[in-house]
Coordinates of C-alpha atoms and ligand atoms in Angstrom, one line a residue:
X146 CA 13.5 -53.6 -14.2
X147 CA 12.0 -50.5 -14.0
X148 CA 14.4 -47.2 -13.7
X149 CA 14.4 -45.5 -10.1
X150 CA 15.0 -42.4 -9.5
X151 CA 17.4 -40.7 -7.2
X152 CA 14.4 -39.1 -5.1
X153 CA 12.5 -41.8 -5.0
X154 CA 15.0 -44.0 -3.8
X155 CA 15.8 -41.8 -0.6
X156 CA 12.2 -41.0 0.2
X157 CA 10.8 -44.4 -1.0
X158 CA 11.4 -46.1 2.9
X159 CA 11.6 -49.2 1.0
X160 CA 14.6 -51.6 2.0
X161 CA 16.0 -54.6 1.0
X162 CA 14.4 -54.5 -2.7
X163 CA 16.3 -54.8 -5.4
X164 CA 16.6 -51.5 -7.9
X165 CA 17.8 -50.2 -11.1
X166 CA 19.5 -46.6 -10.6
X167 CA 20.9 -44.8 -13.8
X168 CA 22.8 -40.9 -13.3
X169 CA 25.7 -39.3 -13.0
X170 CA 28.7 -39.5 -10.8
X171 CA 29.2 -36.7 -9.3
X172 CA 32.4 -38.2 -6.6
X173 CA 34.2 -41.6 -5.7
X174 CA 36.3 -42.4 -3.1
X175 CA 37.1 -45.5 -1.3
X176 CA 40.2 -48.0 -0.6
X177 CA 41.4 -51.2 -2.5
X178 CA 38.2 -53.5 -1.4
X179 CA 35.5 -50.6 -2.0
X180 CA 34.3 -47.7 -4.1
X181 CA 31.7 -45.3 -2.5
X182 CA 30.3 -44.0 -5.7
X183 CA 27.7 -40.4 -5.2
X184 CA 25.5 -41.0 -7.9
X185 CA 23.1 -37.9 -8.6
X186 CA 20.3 -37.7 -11.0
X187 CA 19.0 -34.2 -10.7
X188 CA 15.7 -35.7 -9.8
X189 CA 16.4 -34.2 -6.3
X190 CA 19.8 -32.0 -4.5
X191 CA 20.9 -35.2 -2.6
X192 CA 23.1 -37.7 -4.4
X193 CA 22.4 -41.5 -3.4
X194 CA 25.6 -43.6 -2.6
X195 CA 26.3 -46.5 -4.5
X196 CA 28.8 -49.1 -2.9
X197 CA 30.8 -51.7 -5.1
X198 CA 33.0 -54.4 -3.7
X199 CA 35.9 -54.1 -6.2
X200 CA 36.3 -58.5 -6.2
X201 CA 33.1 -58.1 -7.9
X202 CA 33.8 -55.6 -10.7
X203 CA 36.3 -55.5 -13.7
X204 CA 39.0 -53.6 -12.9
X205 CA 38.6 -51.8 -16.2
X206 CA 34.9 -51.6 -15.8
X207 CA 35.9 -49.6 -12.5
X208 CA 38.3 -47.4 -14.0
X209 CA 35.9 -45.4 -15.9
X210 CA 33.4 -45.0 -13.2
X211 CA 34.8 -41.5 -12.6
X212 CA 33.0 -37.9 -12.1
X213 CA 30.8 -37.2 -15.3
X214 CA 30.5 -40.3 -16.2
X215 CA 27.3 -42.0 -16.5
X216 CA 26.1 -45.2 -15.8
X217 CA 23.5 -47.7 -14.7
X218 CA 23.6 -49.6 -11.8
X219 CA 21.3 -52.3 -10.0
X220 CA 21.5 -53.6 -6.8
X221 CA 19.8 -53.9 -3.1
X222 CA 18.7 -50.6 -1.8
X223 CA 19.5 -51.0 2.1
X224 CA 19.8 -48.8 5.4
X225 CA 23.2 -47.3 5.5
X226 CA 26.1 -47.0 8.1
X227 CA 27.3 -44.3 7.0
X228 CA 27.1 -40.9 8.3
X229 CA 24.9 -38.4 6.0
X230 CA 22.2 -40.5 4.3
X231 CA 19.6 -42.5 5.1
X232 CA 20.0 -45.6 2.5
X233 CA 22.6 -46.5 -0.1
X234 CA 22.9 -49.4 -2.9
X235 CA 25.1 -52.4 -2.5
X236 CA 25.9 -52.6 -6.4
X237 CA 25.4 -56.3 -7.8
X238 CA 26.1 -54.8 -11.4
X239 CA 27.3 -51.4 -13.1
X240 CA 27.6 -50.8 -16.4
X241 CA 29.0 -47.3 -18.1
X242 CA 26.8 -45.6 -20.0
X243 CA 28.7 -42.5 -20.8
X244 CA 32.3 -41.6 -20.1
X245 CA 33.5 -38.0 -18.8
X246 CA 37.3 -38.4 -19.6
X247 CA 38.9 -37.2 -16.4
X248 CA 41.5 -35.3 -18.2
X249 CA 38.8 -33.1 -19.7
X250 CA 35.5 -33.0 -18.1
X251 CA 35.7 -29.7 -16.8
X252 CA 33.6 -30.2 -13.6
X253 CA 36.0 -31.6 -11.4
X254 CA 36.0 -29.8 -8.2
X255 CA 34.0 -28.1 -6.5
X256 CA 33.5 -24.6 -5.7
X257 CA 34.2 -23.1 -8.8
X258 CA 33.2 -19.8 -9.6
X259 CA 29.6 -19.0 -10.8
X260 CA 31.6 -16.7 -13.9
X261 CA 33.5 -19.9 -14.8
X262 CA 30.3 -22.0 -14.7
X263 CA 28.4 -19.4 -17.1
X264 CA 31.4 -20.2 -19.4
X265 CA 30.1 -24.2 -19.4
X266 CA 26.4 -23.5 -19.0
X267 CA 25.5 -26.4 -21.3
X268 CA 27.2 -28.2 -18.2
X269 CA 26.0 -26.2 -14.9
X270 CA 23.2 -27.8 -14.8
X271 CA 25.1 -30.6 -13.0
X272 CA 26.3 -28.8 -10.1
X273 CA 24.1 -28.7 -7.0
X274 CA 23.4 -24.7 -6.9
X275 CA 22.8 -24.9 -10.9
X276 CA 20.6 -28.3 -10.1
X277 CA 18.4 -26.3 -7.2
X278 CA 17.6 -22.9 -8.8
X279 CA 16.4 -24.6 -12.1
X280 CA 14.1 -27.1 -9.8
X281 CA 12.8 -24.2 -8.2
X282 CA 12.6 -21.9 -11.9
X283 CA 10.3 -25.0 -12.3
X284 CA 8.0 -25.2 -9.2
X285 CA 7.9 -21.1 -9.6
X286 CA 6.3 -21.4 -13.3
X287 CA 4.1 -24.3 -11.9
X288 CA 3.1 -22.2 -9.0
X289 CA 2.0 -19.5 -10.8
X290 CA 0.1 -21.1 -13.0
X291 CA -1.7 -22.7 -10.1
X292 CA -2.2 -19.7 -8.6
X293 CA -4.4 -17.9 -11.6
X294 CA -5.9 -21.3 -12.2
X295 CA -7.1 -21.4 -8.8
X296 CA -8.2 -17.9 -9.0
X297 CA -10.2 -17.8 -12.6
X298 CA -8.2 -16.4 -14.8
X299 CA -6.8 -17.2 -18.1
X300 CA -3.4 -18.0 -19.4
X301 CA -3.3 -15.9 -22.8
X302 CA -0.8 -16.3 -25.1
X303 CA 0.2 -13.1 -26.2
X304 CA 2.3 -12.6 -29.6
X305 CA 6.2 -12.7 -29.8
X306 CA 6.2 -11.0 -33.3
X307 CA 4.6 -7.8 -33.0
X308 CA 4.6 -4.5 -34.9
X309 CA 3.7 -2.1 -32.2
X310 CA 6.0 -0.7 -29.6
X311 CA 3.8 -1.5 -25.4
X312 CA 6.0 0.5 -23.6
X313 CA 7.0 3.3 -26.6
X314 CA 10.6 2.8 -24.9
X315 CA 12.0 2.2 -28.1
X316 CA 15.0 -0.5 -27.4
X317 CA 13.5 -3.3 -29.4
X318 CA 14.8 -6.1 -31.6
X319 CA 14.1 -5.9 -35.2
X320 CA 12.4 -9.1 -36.7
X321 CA 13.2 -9.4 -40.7
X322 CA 13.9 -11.6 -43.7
X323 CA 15.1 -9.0 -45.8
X324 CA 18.7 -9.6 -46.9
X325 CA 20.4 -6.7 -44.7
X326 CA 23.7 -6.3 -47.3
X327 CA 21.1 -6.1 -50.3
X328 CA 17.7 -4.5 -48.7
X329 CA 15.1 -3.2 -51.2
X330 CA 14.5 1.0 -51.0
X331 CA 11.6 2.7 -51.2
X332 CA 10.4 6.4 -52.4
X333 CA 11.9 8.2 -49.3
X334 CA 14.7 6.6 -49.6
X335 CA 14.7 4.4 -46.0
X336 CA 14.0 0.5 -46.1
X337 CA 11.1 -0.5 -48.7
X338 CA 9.4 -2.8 -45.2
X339 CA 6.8 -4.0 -47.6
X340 CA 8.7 -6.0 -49.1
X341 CA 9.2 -7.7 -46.2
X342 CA 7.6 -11.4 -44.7
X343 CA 4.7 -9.3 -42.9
X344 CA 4.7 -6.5 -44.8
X345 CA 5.8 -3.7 -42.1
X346 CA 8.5 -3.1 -39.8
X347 CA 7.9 -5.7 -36.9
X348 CA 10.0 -6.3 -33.9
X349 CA 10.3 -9.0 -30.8
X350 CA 7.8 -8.1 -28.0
X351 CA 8.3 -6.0 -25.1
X352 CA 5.5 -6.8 -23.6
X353 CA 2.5 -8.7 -23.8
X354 CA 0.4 -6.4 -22.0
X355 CA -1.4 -4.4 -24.6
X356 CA -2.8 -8.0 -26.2
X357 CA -3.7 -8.8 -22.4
X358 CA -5.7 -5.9 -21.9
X359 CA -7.8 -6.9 -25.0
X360 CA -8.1 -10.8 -23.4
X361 CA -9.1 -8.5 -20.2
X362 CA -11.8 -6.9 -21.2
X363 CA -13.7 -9.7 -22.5
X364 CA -12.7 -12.6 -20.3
X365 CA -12.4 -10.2 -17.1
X366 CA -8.9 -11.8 -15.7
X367 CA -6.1 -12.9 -18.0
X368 CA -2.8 -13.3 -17.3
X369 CA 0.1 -13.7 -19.7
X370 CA 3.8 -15.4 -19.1
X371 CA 5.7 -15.7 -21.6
X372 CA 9.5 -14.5 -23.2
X373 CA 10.1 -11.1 -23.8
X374 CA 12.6 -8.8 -25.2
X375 CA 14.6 -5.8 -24.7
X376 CA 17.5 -4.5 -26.6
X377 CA 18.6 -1.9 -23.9
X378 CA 22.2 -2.2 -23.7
X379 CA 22.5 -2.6 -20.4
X380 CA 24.9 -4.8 -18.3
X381 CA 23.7 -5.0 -15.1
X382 CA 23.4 -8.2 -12.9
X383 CA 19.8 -7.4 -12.8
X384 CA 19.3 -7.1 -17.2
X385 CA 19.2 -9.5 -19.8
X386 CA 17.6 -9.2 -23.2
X387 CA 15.6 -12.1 -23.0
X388 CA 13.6 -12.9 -19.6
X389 CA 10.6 -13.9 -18.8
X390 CA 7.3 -12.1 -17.6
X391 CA 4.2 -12.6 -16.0
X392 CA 1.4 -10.0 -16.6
X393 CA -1.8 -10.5 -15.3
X394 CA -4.3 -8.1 -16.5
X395 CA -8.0 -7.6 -15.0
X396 CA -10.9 -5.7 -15.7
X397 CA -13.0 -4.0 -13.0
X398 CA -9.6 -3.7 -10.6
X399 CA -8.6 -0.3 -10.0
X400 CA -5.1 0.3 -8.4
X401 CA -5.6 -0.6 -4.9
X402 CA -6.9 -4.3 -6.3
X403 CA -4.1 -4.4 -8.2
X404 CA -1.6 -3.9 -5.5
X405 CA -3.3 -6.3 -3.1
X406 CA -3.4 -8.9 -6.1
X407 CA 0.8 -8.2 -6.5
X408 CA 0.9 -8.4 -3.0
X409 CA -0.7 -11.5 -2.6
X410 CA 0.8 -13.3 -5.3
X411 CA 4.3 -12.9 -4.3
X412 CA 3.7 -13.8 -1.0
X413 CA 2.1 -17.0 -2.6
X414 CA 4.7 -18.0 -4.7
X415 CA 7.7 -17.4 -1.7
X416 CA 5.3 -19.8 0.5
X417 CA 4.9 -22.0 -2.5
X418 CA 8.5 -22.7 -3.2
X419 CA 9.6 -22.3 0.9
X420 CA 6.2 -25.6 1.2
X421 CA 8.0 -27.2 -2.5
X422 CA 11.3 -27.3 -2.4
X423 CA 12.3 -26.7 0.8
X424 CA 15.8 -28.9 0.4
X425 CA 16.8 -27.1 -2.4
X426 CA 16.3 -24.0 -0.1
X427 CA 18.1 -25.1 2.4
X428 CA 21.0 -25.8 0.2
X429 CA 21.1 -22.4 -1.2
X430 CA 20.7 -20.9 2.3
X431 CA 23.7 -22.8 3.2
X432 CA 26.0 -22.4 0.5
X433 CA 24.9 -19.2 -1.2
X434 CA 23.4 -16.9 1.0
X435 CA 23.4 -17.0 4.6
X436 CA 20.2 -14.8 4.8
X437 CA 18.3 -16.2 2.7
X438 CA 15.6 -18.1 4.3
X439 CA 15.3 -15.4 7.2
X440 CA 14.6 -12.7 4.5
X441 CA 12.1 -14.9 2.7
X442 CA 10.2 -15.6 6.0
X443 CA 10.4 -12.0 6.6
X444 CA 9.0 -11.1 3.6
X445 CA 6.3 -13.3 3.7
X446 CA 5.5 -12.4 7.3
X447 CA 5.2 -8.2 7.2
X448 CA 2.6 -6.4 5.2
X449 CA 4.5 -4.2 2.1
X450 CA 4.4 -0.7 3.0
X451 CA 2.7 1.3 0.4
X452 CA 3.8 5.2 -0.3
X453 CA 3.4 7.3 -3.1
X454 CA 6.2 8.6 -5.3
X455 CA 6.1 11.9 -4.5
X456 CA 6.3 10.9 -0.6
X457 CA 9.4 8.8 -1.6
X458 CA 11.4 11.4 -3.1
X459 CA 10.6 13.7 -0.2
X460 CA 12.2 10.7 2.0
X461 CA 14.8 10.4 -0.2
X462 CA 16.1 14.3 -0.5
X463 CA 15.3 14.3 3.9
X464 CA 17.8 11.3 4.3
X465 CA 21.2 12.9 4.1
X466 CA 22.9 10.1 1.9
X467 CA 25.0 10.6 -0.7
X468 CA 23.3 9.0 -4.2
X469 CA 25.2 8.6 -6.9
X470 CA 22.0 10.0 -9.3
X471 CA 19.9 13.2 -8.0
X472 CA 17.0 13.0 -6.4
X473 CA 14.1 15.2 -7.6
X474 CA 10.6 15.1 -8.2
X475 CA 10.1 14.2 -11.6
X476 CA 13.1 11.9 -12.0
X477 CA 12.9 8.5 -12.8
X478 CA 14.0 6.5 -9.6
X479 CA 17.3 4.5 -10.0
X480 CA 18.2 1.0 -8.2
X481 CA 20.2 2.7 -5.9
X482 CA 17.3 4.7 -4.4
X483 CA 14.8 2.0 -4.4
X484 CA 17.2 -0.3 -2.4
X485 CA 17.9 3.0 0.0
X486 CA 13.6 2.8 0.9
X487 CA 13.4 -0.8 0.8
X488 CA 16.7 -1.9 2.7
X489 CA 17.5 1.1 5.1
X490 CA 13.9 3.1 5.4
X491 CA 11.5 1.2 5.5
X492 CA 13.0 -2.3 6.0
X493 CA 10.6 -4.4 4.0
X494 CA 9.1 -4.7 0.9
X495 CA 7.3 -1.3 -0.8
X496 CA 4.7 -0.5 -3.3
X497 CA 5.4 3.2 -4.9
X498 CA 2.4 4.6 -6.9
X499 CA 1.4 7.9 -8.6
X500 CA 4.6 8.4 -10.1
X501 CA 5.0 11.7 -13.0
X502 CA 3.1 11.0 -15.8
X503 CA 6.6 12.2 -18.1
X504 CA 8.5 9.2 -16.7
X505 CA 5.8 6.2 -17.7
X506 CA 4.0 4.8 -20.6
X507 CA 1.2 6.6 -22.0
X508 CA -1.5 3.8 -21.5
X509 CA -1.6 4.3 -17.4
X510 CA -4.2 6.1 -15.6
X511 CA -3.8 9.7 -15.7
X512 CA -4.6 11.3 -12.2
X513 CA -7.0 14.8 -11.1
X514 CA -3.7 16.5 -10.6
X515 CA -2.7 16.4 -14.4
X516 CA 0.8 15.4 -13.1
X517 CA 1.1 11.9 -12.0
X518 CA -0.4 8.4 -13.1
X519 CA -1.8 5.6 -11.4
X520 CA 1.6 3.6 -11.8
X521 CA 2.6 0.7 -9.6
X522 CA 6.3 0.2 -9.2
X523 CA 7.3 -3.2 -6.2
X524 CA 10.2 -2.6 -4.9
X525 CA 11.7 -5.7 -2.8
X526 CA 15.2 -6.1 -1.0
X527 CA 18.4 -6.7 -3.2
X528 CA 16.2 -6.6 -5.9
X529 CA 14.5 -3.3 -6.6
X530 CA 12.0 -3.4 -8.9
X531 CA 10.4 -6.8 -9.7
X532 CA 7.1 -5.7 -10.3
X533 CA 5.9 -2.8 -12.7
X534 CA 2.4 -2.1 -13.1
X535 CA -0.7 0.1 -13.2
X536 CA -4.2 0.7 -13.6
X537 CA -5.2 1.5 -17.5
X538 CA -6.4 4.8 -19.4
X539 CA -10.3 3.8 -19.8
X540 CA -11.3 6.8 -21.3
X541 CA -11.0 7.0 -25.2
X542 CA -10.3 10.9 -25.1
X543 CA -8.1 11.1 -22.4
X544 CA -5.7 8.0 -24.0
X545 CA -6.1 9.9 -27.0
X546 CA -4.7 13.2 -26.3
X547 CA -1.6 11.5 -24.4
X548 CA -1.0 9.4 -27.7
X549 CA -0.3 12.5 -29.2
X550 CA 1.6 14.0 -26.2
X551 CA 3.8 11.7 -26.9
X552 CA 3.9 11.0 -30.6
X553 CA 2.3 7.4 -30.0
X554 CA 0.7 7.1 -33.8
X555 CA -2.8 5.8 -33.4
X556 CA -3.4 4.1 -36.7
X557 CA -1.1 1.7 -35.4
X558 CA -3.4 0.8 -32.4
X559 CA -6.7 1.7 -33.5
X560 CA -7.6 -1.8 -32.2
X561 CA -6.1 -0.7 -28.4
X562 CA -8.6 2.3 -28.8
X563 CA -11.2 0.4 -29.9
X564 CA -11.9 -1.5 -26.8
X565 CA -12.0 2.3 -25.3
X566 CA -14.8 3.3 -27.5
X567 CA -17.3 -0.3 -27.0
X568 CA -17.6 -1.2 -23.3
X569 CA -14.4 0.1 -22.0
X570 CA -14.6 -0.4 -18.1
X571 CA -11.9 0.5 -15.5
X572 CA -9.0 -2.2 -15.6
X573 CA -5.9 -2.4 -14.2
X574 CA -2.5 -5.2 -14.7
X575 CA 1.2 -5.7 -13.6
X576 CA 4.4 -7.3 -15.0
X577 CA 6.3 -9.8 -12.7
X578 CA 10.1 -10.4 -14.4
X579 CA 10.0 -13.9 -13.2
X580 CA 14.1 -14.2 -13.5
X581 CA 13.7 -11.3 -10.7
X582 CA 11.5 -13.7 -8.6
X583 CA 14.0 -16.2 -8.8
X584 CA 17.3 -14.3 -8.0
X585 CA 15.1 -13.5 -5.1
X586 CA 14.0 -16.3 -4.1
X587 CA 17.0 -18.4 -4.6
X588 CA 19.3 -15.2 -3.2
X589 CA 21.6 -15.7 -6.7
X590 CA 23.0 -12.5 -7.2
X591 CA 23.4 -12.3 -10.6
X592 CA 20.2 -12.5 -13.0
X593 CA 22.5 -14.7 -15.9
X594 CA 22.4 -17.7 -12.9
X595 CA 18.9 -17.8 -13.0
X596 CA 18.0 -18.7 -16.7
X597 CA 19.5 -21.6 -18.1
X598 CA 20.7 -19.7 -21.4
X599 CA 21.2 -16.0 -21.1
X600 CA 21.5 -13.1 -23.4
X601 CA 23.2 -10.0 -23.0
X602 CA 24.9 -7.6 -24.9
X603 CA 27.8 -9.0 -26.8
X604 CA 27.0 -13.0 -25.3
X605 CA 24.5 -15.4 -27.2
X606 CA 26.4 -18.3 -26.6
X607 CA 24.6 -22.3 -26.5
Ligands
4AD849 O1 8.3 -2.3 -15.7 P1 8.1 -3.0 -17.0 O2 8.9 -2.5 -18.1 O3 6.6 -3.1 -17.2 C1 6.0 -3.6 -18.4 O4 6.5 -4.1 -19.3 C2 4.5 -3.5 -18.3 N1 3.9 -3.7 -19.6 C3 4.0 -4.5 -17.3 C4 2.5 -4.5 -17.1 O5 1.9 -3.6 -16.6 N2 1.8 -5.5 -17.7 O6 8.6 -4.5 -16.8 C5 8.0 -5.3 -15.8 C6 9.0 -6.1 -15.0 C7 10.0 -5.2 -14.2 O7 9.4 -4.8 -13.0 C8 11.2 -6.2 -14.0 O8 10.9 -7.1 -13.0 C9 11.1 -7.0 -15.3 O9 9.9 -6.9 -15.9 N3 12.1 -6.5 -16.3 C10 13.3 -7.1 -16.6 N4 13.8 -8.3 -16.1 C11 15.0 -8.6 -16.6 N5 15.7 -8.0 -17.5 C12 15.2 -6.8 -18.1 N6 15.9 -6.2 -19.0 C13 13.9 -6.3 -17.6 N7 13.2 -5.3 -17.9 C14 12.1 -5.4 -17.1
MG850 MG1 9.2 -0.7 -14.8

């Protein structure tokens, strides 16, 4: 017989058929006549209920149907009597799989802590939270997808090796074969790099965006998604060293088309995964975060204000609260400040632009006023940033002379200049952190719950 699974079983509507079930037991209670076995597959965030008469089964058979263990069972999938699901399986035969020694299986009550469960991540994935944000992780990456496909534009795959430096904020993760304790030396003294496998210093990528922009200015809308890397040594619960990021990058958009396109896209993919995985939502909503589904719907429903930097930190210094960092035009806004404008001013979501050209990356837009840049930072509740963007330096002379404002050497990307000097045309692309989506989404407050795996200084562990 053919394997059911878990979700089809409860939304199949189909009673009184025999069916093969195979997962894990998550609880089992019961008396001396009958076990109520909660068998879950992941397939879905409800368990289905198996019930075996115990005259039927082994008594040692039984013994090892306890929680972690895995097994395979077949029997008639009929309405149930009992409170809190729809159907359940009156087992004709169970066999065990798997056993989770009771003694040791770690995973035995619930309600542990989300710090203990980072400790057993290679297990997590078992619990309901741990089982609902990775479904939704899922839909989220299929979503977006859809929504580029749906839209014309191109998943490019951007290199993960590279030997330039996108955002020239340093911070990056050296990629070598050279033996470290016996590395060659050359004239000047410092590492001999081409003796190395590619023949130059190269590093893990910050950011596909550079690579994007050449994809964009060929194929007109590209979008990237894809690991990335930064070695900042920051412990925050909104860091990690390796996450995940979405860039979409388009020629003939100027900033305003690229904030409607961020705009629009979020608001897509909280719609998508409220219409996809609604359960799972529900769950988390219930169990996690009380607010959660109010603030999504909110999101969704209110237009994001749009300010400019400078009209931010003239809010910010007129608002009387006591920040922990100073606010002053030509500072870098922290976390704290974001979540003051987002959460207490203006209530909703917010797009910042025009920031100080001294505070971004040399490849944005440079404004008439010789002071800010066409930068896009979105700004959303609890989170801060999740969205970093802006429209692109078009103009060969102009990218030029800020290159060597900042010391950016331009051998090194003669082939980003190029597409400046043939057919360069006004362009513009933002990075989504997609485990930034998905803290928001799923209201997780912690950005190591929301990738299976995560690094962060001093933890590589699984
Ligand atoms: O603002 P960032 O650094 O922008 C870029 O990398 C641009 N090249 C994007 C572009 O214009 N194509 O990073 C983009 C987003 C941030 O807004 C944040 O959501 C996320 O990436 N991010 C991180 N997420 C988790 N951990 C980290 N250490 C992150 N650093 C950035
Ligand atoms: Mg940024």
């Amino acid at each position: 017989m053919k394997r059911s699974t878990v979700k089809e079983l409860l939304g199949s509507g189909i009673i009184n058929t025999e069916v093969l079930l195979k997962g894990w037991v998550r609880t089992r209670r019961g008396n001396n006549q009958v076990a109520f076995i909660a068998v879950n597959d992941g397939t879905i965030i409800h368990s289905i209920q198996v019930v075996a008469e115990l005259a039927i089964f082994p008594e040692a058979l039984m013994k090892r149907v306890t929680t972690g263990s895995s097994i395979s069972v077949t029997g008639k999938l009929v309405e149930s009597m009992g409170k809190g699901q729809s159907v359940e399986i009156q087992a004709s035969e169970i066999n065990i799989l798997g056993d989770a020694d009771p003694e040791i299986y770690p995973l035995q009550k619930k309600g542990h802590s989300f710090e203990f469960l980072r400790e057993i991540a290679h297990l997590r994935f078992r619990t309901n939270t741990f089982g609902a944000v990775f479904r939704i992780r899922h839909a989220l990456a299929y979503g977006i997808h859809k929504y580029f496909n749906d839209r014309g534009f191109f998943y490019l795959h951007t290199p993960i090796i590279t030997a330039s430096d996108a955002e020239g904020a340093g911070a990056m993760f050296k990629v070598t074969t050279l033996d470290l304790n016996n590395a060659p030396v050359g004239e000047e003294g410092g590492i001999d790099y081409s003796q190395d496998f590619f023949g130059r210093p190269t590093n893990l990528t910050v950011s596909g965006q550079l690579e994007g922009e050449l994809g964009a200015l060929a194929l007109s809308s590209i979008y990237t998604f894809g690991p990335t890397f930064r070695a900042e040594n920051s412990n925050t619960p909104r860091h990690v060293a390796e996450f995940w990021m979405i860039e979409p990058e388009m020629a003939f958009y100027d900033i305003r088309d690229n904030m409607d396109l961020a705009e629009d896209f979020l608001k897509y993919l909280i719609r998508y995964t409220l219409d996809h995985c609604n359960e799972d939502l529900e769950f988390l909503n219930n169990m996690v975060d009380k607010g959660l589904l109010e603030r999504l719907r909110f999101v969704l429903e209110n237009p994001f204000e749009r300010k400019s930097y400078t009209e931010a930190v003239e809010i910010l210094s007129a608002s009387g609260q006591k920040f922990e960092f100073p606010v002053k035009w030509g500072l870098d806004l922290q976390a704290e400040h974001e979540r003051y404008l987002v959460e207490k001013h203006f209530k909703r979501p917010v797009i910042l632009t025009d920031y100080p050209r001294e505070i971004k990356a040399f490849y944005m837009k440079q404004n008439e006023d010789g002071k800010t840049v066409r930068a896009m930072d979105v700004l959303f509740p609890l989170i801060g940033e999740i969205i970093g963007g802006s429209q692109r330096e078009e103009e060969l002379e102009k990218l030029q002379h800020r290159m060597r404002e900042m010391n950016i050497p331009e051998d090194e990307l003669w082939w980003y200049l190029e597409t400046r000097k043939f057919g360069t045309v006004e362009h513009s692309g933002f990075g989504l952190g997609f485990e930034r989506l998905i803290m928001f989404i799923t209201g997780m407050n912690n950005i190591r719950d929301v990738i299976p795996f995560p690094r962060t200084p001093k933890s590589a562990e699984f």
